[in-house]
Amino acid sequence: MNVVIIGPAYPLRGGLATYNERLARAFREAGDEVRIVTFSLQYPNFLFPGQTQFSTEAGPQDLDIQVSINSVNPLSWWQVGNQLRRQKPDLVVFRFWLPFMGPALGTIARLIRRNRHTRIVAITDNIIPHEKRPGDRPFTRYFLAACHGFVTMSRSVLADLRRLHFKQPARYQPHPLYDNFGPLKPKEAALAALGLDPAYGYLLFFGFIRAYKGLDILLEAFADSRLAQLPIKLIVAGEYYEDASPYEAIIKQHTLASRLVRATDFIPNERVVDYFCAADLVVQPYKNATQSGVSQIAYHFERPMLVTDVGGLAELIPDGEVGYVTKAQPKAIADAILDFYQNQREPAFAAGVRERKKQFSWAEMVGALKAVSVG
């Protein structure tokens, strides 16, 4: 098939760009011709909470990436939509994660469909966003109505889709492994690369820091007096996407600074392996969620996980097999961390992760996208 993926990609950075680039390679591995159309402007600066939207790394040399969509300039939507309408790809895969993108992506999709050949499918990360804003529902509906089919990476998003009464073919397909960060590294080597003392054990909180991800809950859990007696530290690796002062207040209140390893800048792709392979347990204390790419990085690097029982997180983390599913409460999280270290759960959980990871295939994701495109 001739396939176009529309969504974030280089020179943009972050998990969505990494995913879309890996998906393009998966289509190519399946024998398809594929290219990515990405944004020249993804967000206006006043809407972007991080330091920069753009990667400082070298771009992928093996992918065809067209940088052309301006999310706030309708002229660019018409240019891209009409260009693809004329080119008649067999399949266009949109990445939809935020209602703000609904007008741009929905207009492009409608223009492409005028050729009566191209099938339009969407990977819908979220239907109901984590952080609600005016216009969410009409912008989302405008985009969804332009699609022939959907793939969701959590059952909760599939349920949200059905609650909005969209009847197009839709399928749940788990988030594939993030296997593009390189091979596993021995823990000792990862600790050395980060300059960390191997006398300690390390928990990892990874990714952009936003309110819904629950770092405040984790810090309160880590202040538990039982954990304070263990030789463990918490690595916080990721850029603040909001005011850091509430988190700093918790750290100061509980005198946690000496027990933390703070890497609160954007983590480049080549350093991801070190943070995950240095960790004993990857902790995702989210307050709400759909799916998480962090889980799929942890699966790739065969790290046990602790997640909270919100959204679709627990679908992929069998409790007691690859880690823990807890309430999004400090004591519940602290209890699980204490059990992990006191009962030396790491070897058994890591073995469970190695077995479970076999099911998260990029080929299955490609197959799901093609299946919903034909109804």
Short mmCIF file of C-alpha atoms in Angstrom, two decimals:
data_model
loop_
_atom_site.label_atom_id
_atom_site.label_comp_id
_atom_site.label_asym_id
_atom_site.label_seq_id
_atom_site.Cartn_x
_atom_site.Cartn_y
_atom_site.Cartn_z
CA MET A 1 0.00 0.00 0.00
CA ASN A 2 0.91 3.64 -0.40
CA VAL A 3 0.63 4.96 3.17
CA VAL A 4 0.86 8.47 4.65
CA ILE A 5 1.13 9.07 8.40
CA ILE A 6 0.00 12.52 9.57
CA GLY A 7 1.22 13.61 13.00
CA PRO A 8 4.27 14.71 14.97
CA ALA A 9 7.68 13.62 13.66
CA TYR A 10 11.16 15.08 13.35
CA PRO A 11 12.11 17.91 13.75
CA LEU A 12 9.51 17.79 16.56
CA ARG A 13 10.49 15.82 19.64
CA GLY A 14 8.68 13.67 22.19
CA GLY A 15 6.87 10.38 22.44
CA LEU A 16 4.35 11.01 19.65
CA ALA A 17 7.13 11.78 17.17
CA THR A 18 9.10 8.72 18.27
CA TYR A 19 6.01 6.52 17.90
CA ASN A 20 5.08 7.80 14.45
CA GLU A 21 8.61 7.30 13.14
CA ARG A 22 8.66 3.73 14.49
CA LEU A 23 5.23 3.09 12.95
CA ALA A 24 6.51 4.26 9.56
CA ARG A 25 9.31 1.71 9.78
CA ALA A 26 6.78 -0.99 10.68
CA PHE A 27 4.73 -0.22 7.55
CA ARG A 28 7.91 -0.38 5.50
CA GLU A 29 8.81 -3.73 7.09
CA ALA A 30 5.38 -4.94 5.93
CA GLY A 31 6.29 -4.02 2.35
CA ASP A 32 4.39 -0.75 2.13
CA GLU A 33 5.55 2.59 0.75
CA VAL A 34 5.28 5.15 3.54
CA ARG A 35 5.99 8.78 4.35
CA ILE A 36 5.13 11.12 7.21
CA VAL A 37 3.53 14.56 6.96
CA THR A 38 4.25 16.57 10.10
CA PHE A 39 3.92 20.07 11.51
CA SER A 40 5.88 23.17 10.67
CA LEU A 41 4.03 24.64 13.67
CA GLN A 42 2.49 22.18 16.12
CA TYR A 43 1.48 24.53 18.94
CA PRO A 44 1.65 28.30 19.31
CA ASN A 45 4.30 29.01 21.95
CA PHE A 46 1.74 30.23 24.47
CA LEU A 47 0.08 26.78 24.40
CA PHE A 48 3.33 24.82 24.73
CA PRO A 49 4.42 24.35 28.36
CA GLY A 50 7.91 22.92 27.73
CA GLN A 51 11.23 24.51 26.88
CA THR A 52 11.17 23.77 23.14
CA GLN A 53 9.08 21.76 20.70
CA PHE A 54 12.05 20.85 18.53
CA SER A 55 14.65 18.12 18.72
CA THR A 56 18.34 18.89 19.04
CA GLU A 57 19.28 15.45 17.73
CA ALA A 58 20.07 14.48 14.15
CA GLY A 59 17.02 13.57 12.11
CA PRO A 60 16.25 10.04 10.87
CA GLN A 61 17.94 9.49 7.52
CA ASP A 62 15.82 6.47 6.58
CA LEU A 63 12.41 8.19 6.60
CA ASP A 64 10.59 10.47 4.17
CA ILE A 65 9.24 13.31 6.34
CA GLN A 66 7.41 16.32 4.87
CA VAL A 67 7.20 19.33 7.22
CA SER A 68 4.16 21.33 6.13
CA ILE A 69 1.16 21.56 8.51
CA ASN A 70 0.63 24.75 10.48
CA SER A 71 -1.94 23.92 13.15
CA VAL A 72 -3.34 27.48 13.22
CA ASN A 73 -3.10 28.42 9.53
CA PRO A 74 -6.07 27.11 7.49
CA LEU A 75 -4.22 27.85 4.25
CA SER A 76 -1.70 25.12 5.09
CA TRP A 77 -4.55 22.70 5.86
CA TRP A 78 -5.99 23.27 2.38
CA GLN A 79 -2.58 22.95 0.73
CA VAL A 80 -1.77 19.65 2.44
CA GLY A 81 -5.27 18.23 2.05
CA ASN A 82 -5.50 19.04 -1.65
CA GLN A 83 -1.98 17.77 -2.31
CA LEU A 84 -2.83 14.39 -0.76
CA ARG A 85 -6.22 14.33 -2.49
CA ARG A 86 -4.44 14.56 -5.84
CA GLN A 87 -1.75 12.03 -4.89
CA LYS A 88 -4.35 9.42 -3.85
CA PRO A 89 -2.49 7.37 -1.24
CA ASP A 90 -4.26 4.14 -0.35
CA LEU A 91 -4.24 4.81 3.38
CA VAL A 92 -3.76 7.92 5.53
CA VAL A 93 -3.16 7.32 9.24
CA PHE A 94 -3.85 10.35 11.45
CA ARG A 95 -2.52 10.59 14.99
CA PHE A 96 -5.19 12.27 17.13
CA TRP A 97 -4.29 13.12 20.71
CA LEU A 98 -5.70 16.57 21.44
CA PRO A 99 -8.97 18.35 20.51
CA PHE A 100 -6.99 21.47 19.57
CA MET A 101 -5.83 19.54 16.49
CA GLY A 102 -9.38 18.71 15.42
CA PRO A 103 -9.96 21.63 13.03
CA ALA A 104 -6.64 21.19 11.19
CA LEU A 105 -6.69 17.40 10.96
CA GLY A 106 -10.43 17.21 10.31
CA THR A 107 -10.17 19.66 7.40
CA ILE A 108 -7.21 17.81 5.88
CA ALA A 109 -9.07 14.49 6.18
CA ARG A 110 -12.19 15.86 4.49
CA LEU A 111 -10.21 17.24 1.58
CA ILE A 112 -8.37 13.94 1.05
CA ARG A 113 -11.62 11.98 1.08
CA ARG A 114 -12.87 13.89 -1.95
CA ASN A 115 -10.74 11.64 -4.16
CA ARG A 116 -13.04 8.70 -3.26
CA HIS A 117 -10.02 6.40 -3.07
CA THR A 118 -8.02 7.09 0.08
CA ARG A 119 -9.10 5.47 3.34
CA ILE A 120 -8.76 7.59 6.47
CA VAL A 121 -8.02 5.96 9.83
CA ALA A 122 -6.96 7.43 13.15
CA ILE A 123 -4.93 6.25 16.08
CA THR A 124 -6.91 7.97 18.82
CA ASP A 125 -4.76 8.39 21.92
CA ASN A 126 -7.47 10.34 23.72
CA ILE A 127 -11.11 11.13 23.01
CA ILE A 128 -11.72 12.94 26.28
CA PRO A 129 -8.54 14.91 27.09
CA HIS A 130 -6.76 14.80 30.44
CA GLU A 131 -6.96 18.60 30.76
CA LYS A 132 -10.29 19.96 29.51
CA ARG A 133 -10.67 23.22 27.59
CA PRO A 134 -13.53 25.04 25.80
CA GLY A 135 -14.22 23.58 22.36
CA ASP A 136 -12.97 20.08 23.17
CA ARG A 137 -16.13 18.22 22.17
CA PRO A 138 -16.95 19.99 18.86
CA PHE A 139 -13.29 19.94 17.74
CA THR A 140 -13.06 16.21 18.52
CA ARG A 141 -16.33 15.40 16.77
CA TYR A 142 -15.28 17.38 13.70
CA PHE A 143 -12.19 15.24 13.29
CA LEU A 144 -13.73 11.87 14.18
CA ALA A 145 -16.58 12.34 11.70
CA ALA A 146 -14.04 12.52 8.85
CA CYS A 147 -12.56 9.06 9.52
CA HIS A 148 -13.36 5.64 8.10
CA GLY A 149 -12.03 3.76 11.13
CA PHE A 150 -10.18 3.97 14.43
CA VAL A 151 -7.57 2.13 16.44
CA THR A 152 -7.36 2.82 20.17
CA MET A 153 -4.55 1.71 22.45
CA SER A 154 -6.74 1.32 25.52
CA ARG A 155 -10.19 -0.12 26.03
CA SER A 156 -11.22 3.00 27.96
CA VAL A 157 -10.65 5.17 24.86
CA LEU A 158 -12.63 2.68 22.77
CA ALA A 159 -15.48 3.03 25.27
CA ASP A 160 -15.23 6.84 25.07
CA LEU A 161 -15.47 6.60 21.29
CA ARG A 162 -18.64 4.54 21.50
CA ARG A 163 -20.15 6.92 24.05
CA LEU A 164 -19.91 9.63 21.40
CA HIS A 165 -21.94 7.33 19.10
CA PHE A 166 -19.40 6.95 16.31
CA LYS A 167 -20.19 3.73 14.44
CA GLN A 168 -17.16 3.40 12.16
CA PRO A 169 -15.04 0.24 12.57
CA ALA A 170 -12.88 0.53 15.66
CA ARG A 171 -10.41 -1.83 17.28
CA TYR A 172 -8.40 -1.95 20.48
CA GLN A 173 -4.75 -2.74 19.82
CA PRO A 174 -2.22 -2.41 22.66
CA HIS A 175 0.57 0.14 22.35
CA PRO A 176 3.52 -1.67 20.73
CA LEU A 177 6.94 -1.85 22.35
CA TYR A 178 9.16 1.21 22.14
CA ASP A 179 12.05 -0.87 20.86
CA ASN A 180 13.85 2.00 19.14
CA PHE A 181 15.91 3.20 22.13
CA GLY A 182 18.58 0.58 21.64
CA PRO A 183 19.33 -2.75 23.31
CA LEU A 184 19.24 -3.49 27.01
CA LYS A 185 22.26 -2.49 29.08
CA PRO A 186 23.51 -4.11 32.31
CA LYS A 187 22.31 -2.22 35.37
CA GLU A 188 25.87 -1.59 36.52
CA ALA A 189 26.75 0.05 33.20
CA ALA A 190 23.60 2.21 33.26
CA LEU A 191 24.30 3.37 36.81
CA ALA A 192 27.87 4.23 35.84
CA ALA A 193 26.66 6.18 32.79
CA LEU A 194 24.42 8.28 35.04
CA GLY A 195 27.03 8.63 37.76
CA LEU A 196 24.80 6.92 40.33
CA ASP A 197 25.95 5.06 43.44
CA PRO A 198 25.32 1.29 43.02
CA ALA A 199 24.89 0.97 46.79
CA TYR A 200 21.33 2.29 46.34
CA GLY A 201 18.29 0.91 44.60
CA TYR A 202 16.45 3.27 42.24
CA LEU A 203 12.82 3.92 41.40
CA LEU A 204 12.09 5.77 38.15
CA PHE A 205 9.44 8.36 37.36
CA PHE A 206 9.86 9.14 33.66
CA GLY A 207 8.30 11.59 31.21
CA PHE A 208 6.86 15.08 31.00
CA ILE A 209 5.69 16.27 34.41
CA ARG A 210 2.03 17.28 34.35
CA ALA A 211 -0.60 17.33 37.07
CA TYR A 212 -2.43 14.21 35.89
CA LYS A 213 0.74 12.10 36.08
CA GLY A 214 0.72 12.19 39.88
CA LEU A 215 4.33 12.99 40.76
CA ASP A 216 2.96 14.74 43.86
CA ILE A 217 1.36 11.46 44.98
CA LEU A 218 4.63 9.61 44.43
CA LEU A 219 6.61 12.18 46.41
CA GLU A 220 4.14 11.85 49.31
CA ALA A 221 4.50 8.07 49.09
CA PHE A 222 8.28 8.31 49.05
CA ALA A 223 8.11 10.37 52.26
CA ASP A 224 6.71 7.30 54.07
CA SER A 225 8.91 6.59 57.09
CA ARG A 226 9.24 2.92 56.14
CA LEU A 227 10.76 3.79 52.75
CA ALA A 228 13.05 6.38 54.34
CA GLN A 229 14.82 3.53 56.11
CA LEU A 230 15.63 1.69 52.87
CA PRO A 231 18.75 2.38 50.77
CA ILE A 232 16.71 3.58 47.78
CA LYS A 233 16.40 6.79 45.77
CA LEU A 234 13.79 8.14 43.36
CA ILE A 235 14.89 9.30 39.91
CA VAL A 236 12.63 12.01 38.47
CA ALA A 237 13.53 12.13 34.78
CA GLY A 238 11.54 14.48 32.60
CA GLU A 239 10.79 18.09 31.83
CA TYR A 240 8.31 20.13 33.85
CA TYR A 241 5.27 21.02 31.74
CA GLU A 242 3.84 23.15 34.53
CA ASP A 243 4.92 25.13 37.60
CA ALA A 244 7.48 23.14 39.61
CA SER A 245 6.81 24.97 42.90
CA PRO A 246 4.09 22.61 44.27
CA TYR A 247 6.46 19.67 43.85
CA GLU A 248 9.35 21.57 45.37
CA ALA A 249 7.13 22.38 48.36
CA ILE A 250 6.50 18.67 48.97
CA ILE A 251 10.21 17.93 48.64
CA LYS A 252 11.03 20.64 51.17
CA GLN A 253 8.23 19.68 53.55
CA HIS A 254 9.45 16.08 53.78
CA THR A 255 13.19 16.76 53.42
CA LEU A 256 13.38 14.56 50.32
CA ALA A 257 16.10 16.36 48.35
CA SER A 258 18.92 14.01 49.37
CA ARG A 259 16.83 10.98 48.42
CA LEU A 260 16.04 12.22 44.90
CA VAL A 261 17.94 12.18 41.62
CA ARG A 262 16.53 15.05 39.58
CA ALA A 263 16.95 15.13 35.81
CA THR A 264 14.18 17.59 35.02
CA ASP A 265 15.19 18.48 31.49
CA PHE A 266 14.07 16.77 28.31
CA ILE A 267 15.71 13.33 28.13
CA PRO A 268 17.22 12.76 24.65
CA ASN A 269 16.57 9.41 23.01
CA GLU A 270 20.13 8.16 23.41
CA ARG A 271 19.92 8.54 27.22
CA VAL A 272 16.61 6.73 27.71
CA VAL A 273 18.32 3.35 27.98
CA ASP A 274 20.40 4.49 30.96
CA TYR A 275 17.47 5.73 33.03
CA PHE A 276 15.38 2.60 32.49
CA CYS A 277 18.19 0.09 32.86
CA ALA A 278 19.39 1.78 36.06
CA ALA A 279 15.94 1.42 37.64
CA ASP A 280 14.67 -1.43 39.78
CA LEU A 281 11.03 -0.38 39.35
CA VAL A 282 9.30 2.09 36.98
CA VAL A 283 6.51 3.96 38.79
CA GLN A 284 3.53 5.59 37.04
CA PRO A 285 1.36 7.12 39.79
CA TYR A 286 -1.13 8.69 37.35
CA LYS A 287 -4.38 10.29 38.53
CA ASN A 288 -6.01 9.63 35.16
CA ALA A 289 -4.70 8.10 31.96
CA THR A 290 -5.61 6.28 28.77
CA GLN A 291 -2.47 4.40 27.79
CA SER A 292 1.18 5.13 28.42
CA GLY A 293 4.22 4.88 26.22
CA VAL A 294 6.31 4.73 29.41
CA SER A 295 4.96 1.24 30.07
CA GLN A 296 6.08 0.12 26.62
CA ILE A 297 9.58 1.49 27.16
CA ALA A 298 9.69 -0.38 30.46
CA TYR A 299 8.55 -3.56 28.72
CA HIS A 300 11.29 -3.18 26.13
CA PHE A 301 13.95 -2.75 28.82
CA GLU A 302 12.37 -5.55 30.89
CA ARG A 303 11.76 -3.43 33.98
CA PRO A 304 9.04 -4.19 36.57
CA MET A 305 6.35 -1.54 36.88
CA LEU A 306 3.98 0.03 39.37
CA VAL A 307 0.90 1.70 37.89
CA THR A 308 -2.31 3.07 39.35
CA ASP A 309 -5.73 1.65 38.54
CA VAL A 310 -6.86 4.48 36.27
CA GLY A 311 -7.82 4.49 32.59
CA GLY A 312 -6.12 1.82 30.55
CA LEU A 313 -2.89 1.45 32.53
CA ALA A 314 -3.87 -1.72 34.35
CA GLU A 315 -4.85 -3.45 31.08
CA LEU A 316 -1.19 -3.98 30.25
CA ILE A 317 0.27 -4.53 33.73
CA PRO A 318 -0.95 -7.81 35.30
CA ASP A 319 -0.85 -7.22 39.05
CA GLY A 320 1.60 -9.54 40.77
CA GLU A 321 3.01 -10.80 37.47
CA VAL A 322 5.03 -7.89 36.05
CA GLY A 323 4.58 -5.46 38.92
CA TYR A 324 1.80 -3.76 40.85
CA VAL A 325 -1.54 -2.10 40.22
CA THR A 326 -2.44 0.15 43.17
CA LYS A 327 -4.82 2.90 44.14
CA ALA A 328 -3.63 6.42 43.28
CA GLN A 329 -2.93 7.04 46.95
CA PRO A 330 0.41 7.60 48.73
CA LYS A 331 0.01 4.77 51.25
CA ALA A 332 -0.98 2.21 48.61
CA ILE A 333 2.03 3.13 46.50
CA ALA A 334 4.36 3.09 49.51
CA ASP A 335 3.03 -0.34 50.56
CA ALA A 336 3.81 -1.76 47.11
CA ILE A 337 7.31 -0.26 47.00
CA LEU A 338 8.03 -1.66 50.47
CA ASP A 339 6.83 -5.12 49.38
CA PHE A 340 8.99 -4.91 46.26
CA TYR A 341 12.20 -4.37 48.20
CA GLN A 342 11.50 -6.37 51.35
CA ASN A 343 10.45 -9.46 49.41
CA GLN A 344 12.97 -9.05 46.58
CA ARG A 345 10.36 -9.13 43.81
CA GLU A 346 12.58 -7.78 41.03
CA PRO A 347 13.81 -11.11 39.54
CA ALA A 348 10.32 -12.66 39.35
CA PHE A 349 8.68 -9.52 37.99
CA ALA A 350 11.43 -9.02 35.40
CA ALA A 351 10.90 -12.60 34.21
CA GLY A 352 7.17 -11.86 33.91
CA VAL A 353 7.91 -8.76 31.86
CA ARG A 354 10.16 -10.73 29.50
CA GLU A 355 7.35 -13.19 28.84
CA ARG A 356 4.58 -10.61 28.55
CA LYS A 357 6.45 -8.28 26.19
CA LYS A 358 6.20 -10.80 23.33
CA GLN A 359 2.60 -9.76 22.59
CA PHE A 360 3.28 -6.07 21.84
CA SER A 361 4.05 -6.19 18.14
CA TRP A 362 4.32 -3.36 15.60
CA ALA A 363 3.20 -5.79 12.90
CA GLU A 364 -0.06 -6.28 14.84
CA MET A 365 -0.58 -2.50 14.96
CA VAL A 366 -0.06 -2.22 11.19
CA GLY A 367 -2.54 -5.06 10.68
CA ALA A 368 -5.12 -3.39 12.90
CA LEU A 369 -4.86 -0.09 11.02
CA LYS A 370 -5.34 -1.83 7.70
CA ALA A 371 -8.26 -3.87 9.01
CA VAL A 372 -10.33 -0.91 10.23
CA SER A 373 -9.65 0.94 6.97
CA VAL A 374 -11.71 -1.52 4.98
CA GLY A 375 -14.67 -1.70 7.33
#
